[in-house]
PDB file of C-alpha atoms in Angstrom:
ATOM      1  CA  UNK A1015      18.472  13.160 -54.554  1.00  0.00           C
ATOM      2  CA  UNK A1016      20.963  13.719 -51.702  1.00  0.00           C
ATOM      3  CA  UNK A1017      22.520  10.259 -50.314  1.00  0.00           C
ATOM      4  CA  UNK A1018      20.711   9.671 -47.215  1.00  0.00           C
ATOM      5  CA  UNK A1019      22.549   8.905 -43.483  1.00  0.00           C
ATOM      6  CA  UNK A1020      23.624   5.467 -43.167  1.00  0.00           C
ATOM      7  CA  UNK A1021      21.230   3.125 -41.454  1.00  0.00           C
ATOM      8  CA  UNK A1022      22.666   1.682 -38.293  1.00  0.00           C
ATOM      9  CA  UNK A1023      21.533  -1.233 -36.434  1.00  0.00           C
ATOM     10  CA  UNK A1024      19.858  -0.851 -33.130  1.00  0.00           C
ATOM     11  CA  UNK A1025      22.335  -1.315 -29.908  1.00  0.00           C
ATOM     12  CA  UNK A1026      21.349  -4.716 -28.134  1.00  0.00           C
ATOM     13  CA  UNK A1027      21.209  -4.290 -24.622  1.00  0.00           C
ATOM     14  CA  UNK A1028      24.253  -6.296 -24.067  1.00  0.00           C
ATOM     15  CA  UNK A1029      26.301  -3.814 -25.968  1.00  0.00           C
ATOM     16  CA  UNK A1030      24.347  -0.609 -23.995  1.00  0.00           C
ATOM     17  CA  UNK A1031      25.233  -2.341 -20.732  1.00  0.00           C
ATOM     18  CA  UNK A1032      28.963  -2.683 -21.745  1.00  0.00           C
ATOM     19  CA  UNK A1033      28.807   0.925 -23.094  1.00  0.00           C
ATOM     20  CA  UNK A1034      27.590   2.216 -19.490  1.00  0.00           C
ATOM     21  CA  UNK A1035      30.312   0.033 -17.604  1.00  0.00           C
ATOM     22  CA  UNK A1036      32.988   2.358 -19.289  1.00  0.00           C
ATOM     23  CA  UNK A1037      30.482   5.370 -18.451  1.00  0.00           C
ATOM     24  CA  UNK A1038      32.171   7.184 -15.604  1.00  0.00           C
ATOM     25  CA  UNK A1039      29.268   9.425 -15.136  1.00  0.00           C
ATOM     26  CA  UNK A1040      27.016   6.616 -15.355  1.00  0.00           C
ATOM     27  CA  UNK A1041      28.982   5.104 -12.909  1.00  0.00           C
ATOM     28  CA  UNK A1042      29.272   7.548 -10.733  1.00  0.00           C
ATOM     29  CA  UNK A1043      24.913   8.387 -10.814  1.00  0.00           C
ATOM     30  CA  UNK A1044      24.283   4.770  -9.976  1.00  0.00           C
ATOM     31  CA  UNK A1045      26.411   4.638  -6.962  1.00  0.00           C
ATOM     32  CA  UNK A1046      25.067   7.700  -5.717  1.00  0.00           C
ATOM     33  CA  UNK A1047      21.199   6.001  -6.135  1.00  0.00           C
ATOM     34  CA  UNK A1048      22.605   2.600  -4.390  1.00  0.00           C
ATOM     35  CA  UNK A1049      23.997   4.809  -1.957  1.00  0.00           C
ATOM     36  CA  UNK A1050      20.718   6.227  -0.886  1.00  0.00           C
ATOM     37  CA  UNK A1051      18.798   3.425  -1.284  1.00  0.00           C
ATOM     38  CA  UNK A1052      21.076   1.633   1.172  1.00  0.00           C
ATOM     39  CA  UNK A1053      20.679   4.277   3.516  1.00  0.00           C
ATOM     40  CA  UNK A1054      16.826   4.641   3.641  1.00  0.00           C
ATOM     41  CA  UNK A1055      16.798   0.981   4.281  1.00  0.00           C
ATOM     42  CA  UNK A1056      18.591   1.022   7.058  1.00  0.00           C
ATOM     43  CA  UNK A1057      16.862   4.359   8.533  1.00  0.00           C
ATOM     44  CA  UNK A1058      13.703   1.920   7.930  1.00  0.00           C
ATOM     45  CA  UNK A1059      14.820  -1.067   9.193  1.00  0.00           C
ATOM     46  CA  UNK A1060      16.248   1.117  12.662  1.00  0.00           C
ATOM     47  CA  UNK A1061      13.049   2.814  12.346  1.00  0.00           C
ATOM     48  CA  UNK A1062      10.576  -0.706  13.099  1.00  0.00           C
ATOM     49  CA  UNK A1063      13.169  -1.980  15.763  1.00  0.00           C
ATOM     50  CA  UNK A1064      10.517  -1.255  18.308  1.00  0.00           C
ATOM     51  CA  UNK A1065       7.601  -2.445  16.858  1.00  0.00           C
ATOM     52  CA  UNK A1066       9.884  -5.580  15.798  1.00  0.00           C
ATOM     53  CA  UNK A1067      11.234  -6.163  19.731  1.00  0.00           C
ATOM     54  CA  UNK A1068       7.717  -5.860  21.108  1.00  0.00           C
ATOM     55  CA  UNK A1069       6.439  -8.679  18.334  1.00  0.00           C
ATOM     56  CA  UNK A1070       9.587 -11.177  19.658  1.00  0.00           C
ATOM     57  CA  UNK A1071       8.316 -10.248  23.197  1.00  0.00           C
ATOM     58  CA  UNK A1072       5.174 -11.818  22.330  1.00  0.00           C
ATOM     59  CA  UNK A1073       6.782 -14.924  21.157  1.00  0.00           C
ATOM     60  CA  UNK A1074       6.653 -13.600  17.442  1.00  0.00           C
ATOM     61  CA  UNK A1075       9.765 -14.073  15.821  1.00  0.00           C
ATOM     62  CA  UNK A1076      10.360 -11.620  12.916  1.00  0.00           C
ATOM     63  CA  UNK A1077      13.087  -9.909  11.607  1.00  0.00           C
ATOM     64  CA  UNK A1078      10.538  -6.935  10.397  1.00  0.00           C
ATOM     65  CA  UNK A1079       7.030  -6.492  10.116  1.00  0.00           C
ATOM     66  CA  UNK A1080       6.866  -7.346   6.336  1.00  0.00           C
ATOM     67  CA  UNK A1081       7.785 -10.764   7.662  1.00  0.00           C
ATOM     68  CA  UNK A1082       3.972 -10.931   8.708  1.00  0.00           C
ATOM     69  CA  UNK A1083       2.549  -9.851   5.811  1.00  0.00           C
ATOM     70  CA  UNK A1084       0.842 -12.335   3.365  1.00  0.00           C
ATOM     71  CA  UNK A1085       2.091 -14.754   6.076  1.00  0.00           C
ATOM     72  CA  UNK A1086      -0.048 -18.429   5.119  1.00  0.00           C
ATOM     73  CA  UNK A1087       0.456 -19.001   9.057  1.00  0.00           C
ATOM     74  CA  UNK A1088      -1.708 -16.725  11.755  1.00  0.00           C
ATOM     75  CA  UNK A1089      -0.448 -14.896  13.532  1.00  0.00           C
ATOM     76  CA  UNK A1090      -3.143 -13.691  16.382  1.00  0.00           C
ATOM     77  CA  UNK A1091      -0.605 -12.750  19.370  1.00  0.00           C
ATOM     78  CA  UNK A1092       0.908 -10.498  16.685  1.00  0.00           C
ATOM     79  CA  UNK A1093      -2.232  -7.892  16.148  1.00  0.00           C
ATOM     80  CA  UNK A1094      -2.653  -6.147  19.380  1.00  0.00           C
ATOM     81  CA  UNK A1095       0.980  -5.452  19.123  1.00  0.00           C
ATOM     82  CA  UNK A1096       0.578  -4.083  15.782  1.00  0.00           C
ATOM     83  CA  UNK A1097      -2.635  -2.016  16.519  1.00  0.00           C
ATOM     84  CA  UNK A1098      -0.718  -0.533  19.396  1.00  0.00           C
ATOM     85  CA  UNK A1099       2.552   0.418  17.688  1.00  0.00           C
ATOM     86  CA  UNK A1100      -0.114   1.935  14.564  1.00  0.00           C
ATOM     87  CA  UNK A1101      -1.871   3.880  17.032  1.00  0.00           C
ATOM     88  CA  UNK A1102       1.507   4.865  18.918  1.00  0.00           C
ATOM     89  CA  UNK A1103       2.583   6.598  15.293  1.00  0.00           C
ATOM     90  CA  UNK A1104       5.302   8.611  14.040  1.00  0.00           C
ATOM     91  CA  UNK A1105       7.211   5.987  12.139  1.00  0.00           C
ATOM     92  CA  UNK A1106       7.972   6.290   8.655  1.00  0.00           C
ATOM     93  CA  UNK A1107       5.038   6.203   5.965  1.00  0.00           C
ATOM     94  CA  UNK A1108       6.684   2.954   5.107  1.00  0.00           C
ATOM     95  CA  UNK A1109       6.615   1.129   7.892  1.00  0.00           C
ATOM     96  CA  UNK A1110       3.388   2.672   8.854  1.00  0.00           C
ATOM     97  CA  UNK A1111       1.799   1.044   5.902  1.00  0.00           C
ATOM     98  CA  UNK A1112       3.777  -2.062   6.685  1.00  0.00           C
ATOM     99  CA  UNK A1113       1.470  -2.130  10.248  1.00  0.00           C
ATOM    100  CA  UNK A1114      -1.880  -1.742   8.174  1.00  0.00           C
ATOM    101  CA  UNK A1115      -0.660  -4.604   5.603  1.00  0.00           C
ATOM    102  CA  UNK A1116      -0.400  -6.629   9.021  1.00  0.00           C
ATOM    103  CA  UNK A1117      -3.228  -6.257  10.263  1.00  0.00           C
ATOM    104  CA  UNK A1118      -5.116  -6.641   6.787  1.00  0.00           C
ATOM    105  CA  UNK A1119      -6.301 -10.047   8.112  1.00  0.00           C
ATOM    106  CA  UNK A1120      -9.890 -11.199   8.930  1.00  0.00           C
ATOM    107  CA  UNK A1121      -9.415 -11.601  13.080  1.00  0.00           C
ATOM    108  CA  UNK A1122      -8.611  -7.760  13.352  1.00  0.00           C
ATOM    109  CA  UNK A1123     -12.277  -7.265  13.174  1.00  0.00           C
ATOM    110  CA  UNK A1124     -11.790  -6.878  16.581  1.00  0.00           C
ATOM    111  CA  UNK A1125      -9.808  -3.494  16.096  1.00  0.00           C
ATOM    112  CA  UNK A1126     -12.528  -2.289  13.578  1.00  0.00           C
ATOM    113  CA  UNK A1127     -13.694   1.045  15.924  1.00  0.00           C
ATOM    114  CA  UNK A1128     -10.005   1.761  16.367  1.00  0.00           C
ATOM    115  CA  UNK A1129      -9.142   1.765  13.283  1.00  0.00           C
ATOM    116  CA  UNK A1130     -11.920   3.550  11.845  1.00  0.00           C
ATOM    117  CA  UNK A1131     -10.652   6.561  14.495  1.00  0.00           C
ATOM    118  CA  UNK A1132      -6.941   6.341  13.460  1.00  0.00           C
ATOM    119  CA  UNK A1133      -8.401   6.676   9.361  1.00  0.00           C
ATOM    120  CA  UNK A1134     -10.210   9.300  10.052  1.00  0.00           C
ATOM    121  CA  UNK A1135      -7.769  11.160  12.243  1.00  0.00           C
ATOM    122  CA  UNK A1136      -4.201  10.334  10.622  1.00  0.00           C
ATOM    123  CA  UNK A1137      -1.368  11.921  11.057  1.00  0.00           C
ATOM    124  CA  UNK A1138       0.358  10.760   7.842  1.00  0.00           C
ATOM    125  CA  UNK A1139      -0.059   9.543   4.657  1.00  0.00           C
ATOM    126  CA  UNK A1140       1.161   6.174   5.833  1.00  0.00           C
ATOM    127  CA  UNK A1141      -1.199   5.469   8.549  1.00  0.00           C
ATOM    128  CA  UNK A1142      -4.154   6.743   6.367  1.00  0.00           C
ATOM    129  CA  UNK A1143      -2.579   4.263   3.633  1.00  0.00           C
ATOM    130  CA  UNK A1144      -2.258   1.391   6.562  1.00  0.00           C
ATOM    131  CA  UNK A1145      -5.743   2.014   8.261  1.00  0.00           C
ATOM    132  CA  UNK A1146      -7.337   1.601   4.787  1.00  0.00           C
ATOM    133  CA  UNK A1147      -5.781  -1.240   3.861  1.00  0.00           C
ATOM    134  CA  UNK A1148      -6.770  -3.245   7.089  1.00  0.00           C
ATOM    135  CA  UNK A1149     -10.103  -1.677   6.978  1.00  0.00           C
ATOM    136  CA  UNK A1150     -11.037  -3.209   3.670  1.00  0.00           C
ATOM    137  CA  UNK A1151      -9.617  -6.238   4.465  1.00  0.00           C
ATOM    138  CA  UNK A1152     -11.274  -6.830   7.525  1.00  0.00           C
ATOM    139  CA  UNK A1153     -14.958  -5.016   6.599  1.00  0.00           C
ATOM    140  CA  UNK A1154     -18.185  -7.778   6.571  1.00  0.00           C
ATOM    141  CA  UNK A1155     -21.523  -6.804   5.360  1.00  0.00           C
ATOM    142  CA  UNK A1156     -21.938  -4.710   8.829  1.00  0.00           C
ATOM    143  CA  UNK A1157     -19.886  -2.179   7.879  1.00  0.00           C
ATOM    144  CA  UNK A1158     -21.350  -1.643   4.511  1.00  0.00           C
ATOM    145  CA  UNK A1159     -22.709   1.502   5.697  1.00  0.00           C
ATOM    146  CA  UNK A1160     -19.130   2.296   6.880  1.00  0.00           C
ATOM    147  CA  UNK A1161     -17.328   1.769   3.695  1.00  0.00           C
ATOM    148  CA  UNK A1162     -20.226   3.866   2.038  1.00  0.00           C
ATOM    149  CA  UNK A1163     -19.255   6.733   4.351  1.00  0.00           C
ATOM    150  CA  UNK A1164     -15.723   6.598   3.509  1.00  0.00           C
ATOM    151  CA  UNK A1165     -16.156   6.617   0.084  1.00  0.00           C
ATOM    152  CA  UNK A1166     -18.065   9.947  -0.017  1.00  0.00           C
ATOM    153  CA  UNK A1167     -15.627  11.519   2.263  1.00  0.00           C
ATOM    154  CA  UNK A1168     -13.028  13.235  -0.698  1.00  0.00           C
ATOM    155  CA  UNK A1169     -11.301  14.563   2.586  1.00  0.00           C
ATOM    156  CA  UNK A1170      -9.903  11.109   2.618  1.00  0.00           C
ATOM    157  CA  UNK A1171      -8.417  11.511  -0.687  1.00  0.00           C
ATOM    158  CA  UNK A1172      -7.324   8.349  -3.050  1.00  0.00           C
ATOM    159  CA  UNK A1173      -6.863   6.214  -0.007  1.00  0.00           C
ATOM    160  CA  UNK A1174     -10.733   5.716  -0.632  1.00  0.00           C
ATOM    161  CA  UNK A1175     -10.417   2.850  -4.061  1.00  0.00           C
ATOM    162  CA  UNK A1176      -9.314   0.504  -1.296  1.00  0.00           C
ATOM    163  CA  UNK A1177     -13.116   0.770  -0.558  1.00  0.00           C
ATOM    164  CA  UNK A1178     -14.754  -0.367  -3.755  1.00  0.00           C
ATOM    165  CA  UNK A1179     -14.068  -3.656  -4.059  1.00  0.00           C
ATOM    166  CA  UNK A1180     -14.885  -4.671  -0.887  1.00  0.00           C
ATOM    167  CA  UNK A1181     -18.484  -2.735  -1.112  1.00  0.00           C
ATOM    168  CA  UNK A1182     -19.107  -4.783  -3.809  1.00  0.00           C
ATOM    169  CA  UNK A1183     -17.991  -7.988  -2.472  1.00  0.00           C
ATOM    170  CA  UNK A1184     -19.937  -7.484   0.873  1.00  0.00           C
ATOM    171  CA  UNK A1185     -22.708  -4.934   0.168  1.00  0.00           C
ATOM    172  CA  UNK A1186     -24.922  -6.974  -1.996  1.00  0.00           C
ATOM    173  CA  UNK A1187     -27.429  -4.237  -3.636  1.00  0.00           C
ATOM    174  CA  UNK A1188     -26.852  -1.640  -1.576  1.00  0.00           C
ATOM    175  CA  UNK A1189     -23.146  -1.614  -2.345  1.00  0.00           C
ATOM    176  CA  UNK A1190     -23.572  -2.311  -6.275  1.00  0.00           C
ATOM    177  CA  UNK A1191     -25.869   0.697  -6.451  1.00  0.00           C
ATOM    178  CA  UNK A1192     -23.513   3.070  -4.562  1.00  0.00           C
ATOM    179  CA  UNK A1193     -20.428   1.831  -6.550  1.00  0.00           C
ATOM    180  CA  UNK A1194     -22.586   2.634 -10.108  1.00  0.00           C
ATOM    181  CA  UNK A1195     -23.213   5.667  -9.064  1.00  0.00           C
ATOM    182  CA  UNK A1196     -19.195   6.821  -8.726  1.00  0.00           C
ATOM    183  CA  UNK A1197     -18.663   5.538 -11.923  1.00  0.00           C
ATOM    184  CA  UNK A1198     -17.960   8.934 -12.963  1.00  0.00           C
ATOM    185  CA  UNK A1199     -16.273  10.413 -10.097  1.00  0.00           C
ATOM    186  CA  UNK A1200     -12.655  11.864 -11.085  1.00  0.00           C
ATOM    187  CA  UNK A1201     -11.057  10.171  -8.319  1.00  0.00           C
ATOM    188  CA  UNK A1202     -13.193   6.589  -7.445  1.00  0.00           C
ATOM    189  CA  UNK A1203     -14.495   6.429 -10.882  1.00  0.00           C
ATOM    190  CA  UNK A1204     -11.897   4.467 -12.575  1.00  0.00           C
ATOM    191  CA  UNK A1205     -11.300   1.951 -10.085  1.00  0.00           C
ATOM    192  CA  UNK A1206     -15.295   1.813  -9.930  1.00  0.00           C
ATOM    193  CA  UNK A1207     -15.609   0.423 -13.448  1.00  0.00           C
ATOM    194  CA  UNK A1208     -13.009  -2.008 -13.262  1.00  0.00           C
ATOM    195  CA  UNK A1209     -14.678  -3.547 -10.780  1.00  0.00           C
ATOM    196  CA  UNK A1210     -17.866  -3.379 -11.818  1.00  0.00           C
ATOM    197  CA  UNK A1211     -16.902  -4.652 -15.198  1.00  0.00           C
ATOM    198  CA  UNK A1212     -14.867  -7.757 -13.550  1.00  0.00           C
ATOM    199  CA  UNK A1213     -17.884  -8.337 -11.586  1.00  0.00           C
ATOM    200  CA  UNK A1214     -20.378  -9.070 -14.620  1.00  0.00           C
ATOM    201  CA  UNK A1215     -18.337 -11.311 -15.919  1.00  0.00           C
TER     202      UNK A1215
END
């Protein structure tokens, strides 16, 4: 029997980390990426300066609208402004979706009909993404039938899971039923029986 290759002890990450400090093509990759990073945050962060200098206008003071979202404090003068500036469009998906995680908050009930007609009608992925998000957040048990609608739209794509949980939450039998019976569907089906599973418990 042949002698075998010596066995060599893993590399701890310590020693990997000093190995790519010395790597000049490492080096060289990563500063590229930082690079590029920096840059789309600051063509993001140019990109909300109007939505941002409306909000201070309105005595909101925020540096960007991610300041506002998961905020514990309300913040009602804030929502028109947002509504407008989501309606407005053509900012980047990002801060698009930024707008819709704003107004993800129980008082922009009042925007419900508008933002059904932005979901339905978007001209990005990020407003569809935004709309949905605020939609769920926002829908009672009146818009039950709403929710239901969206869901069997597959126009609407996977923007649609945002949906399920809330039908369960606020559709009592109705929405059980319909959620059990996408339990198989390729795109809602997964997120279906997570949610129903978490709900028997």
């Amino acid at each position: 029997m042949g002698r075998g290759k010596k066995r060599t002890s893993p590399i701890s990450a310590t020693e990997l980390m000093a190995q790519l400090e010395k790597d000049e093509e490492f080096q060289r990759k990563r500063k590229i990426r930082e690079e590029a990073l920096s840059a789309r945050a600051a063509e993001l962060t140019a990109a909300e300066q109007p939505i941002v200098r409306d909000l201070r206008a309105s005595g909101v003071a925020v540096d960007s609208v991610w300041d506002l979202v998961g905020a514990a404090t309300p913040y009602p003068d804030a929502l028109p402004v947002l509504m407008h500036h989501l309606e407005v469009g053509g900012y980047p998906d990002r801060v698009a979706e930024s707008l819709g995680r704003a107004l993800a908050v129980k008082p922009s009930i009042i925007f419900w009909s508008r933002l059904e007609k932005l979901y339905l009608s978007s001209r990005s992925r990020g407003e569809r993404e935004g709309a949905a998000i605020a939609l769920a957040a926002v829908a009672g048990p009146e818009q039950t039938d709403n929710l239901i609608a969206f869901l069997r739209t597959p126009e609407l794509a996977e923007t649609r899971i945002y949906f399920v949980s809330p039908l369960l939450r606020i559709g009592g039998q109705t929405g059980r039923k319909f959620v059990e019976s996408i339990a198989e569907d390729p795109v809602l089906g997964k997120e279906a029986t997570l949610r129903l599973s978490r709900k028997r418990r």
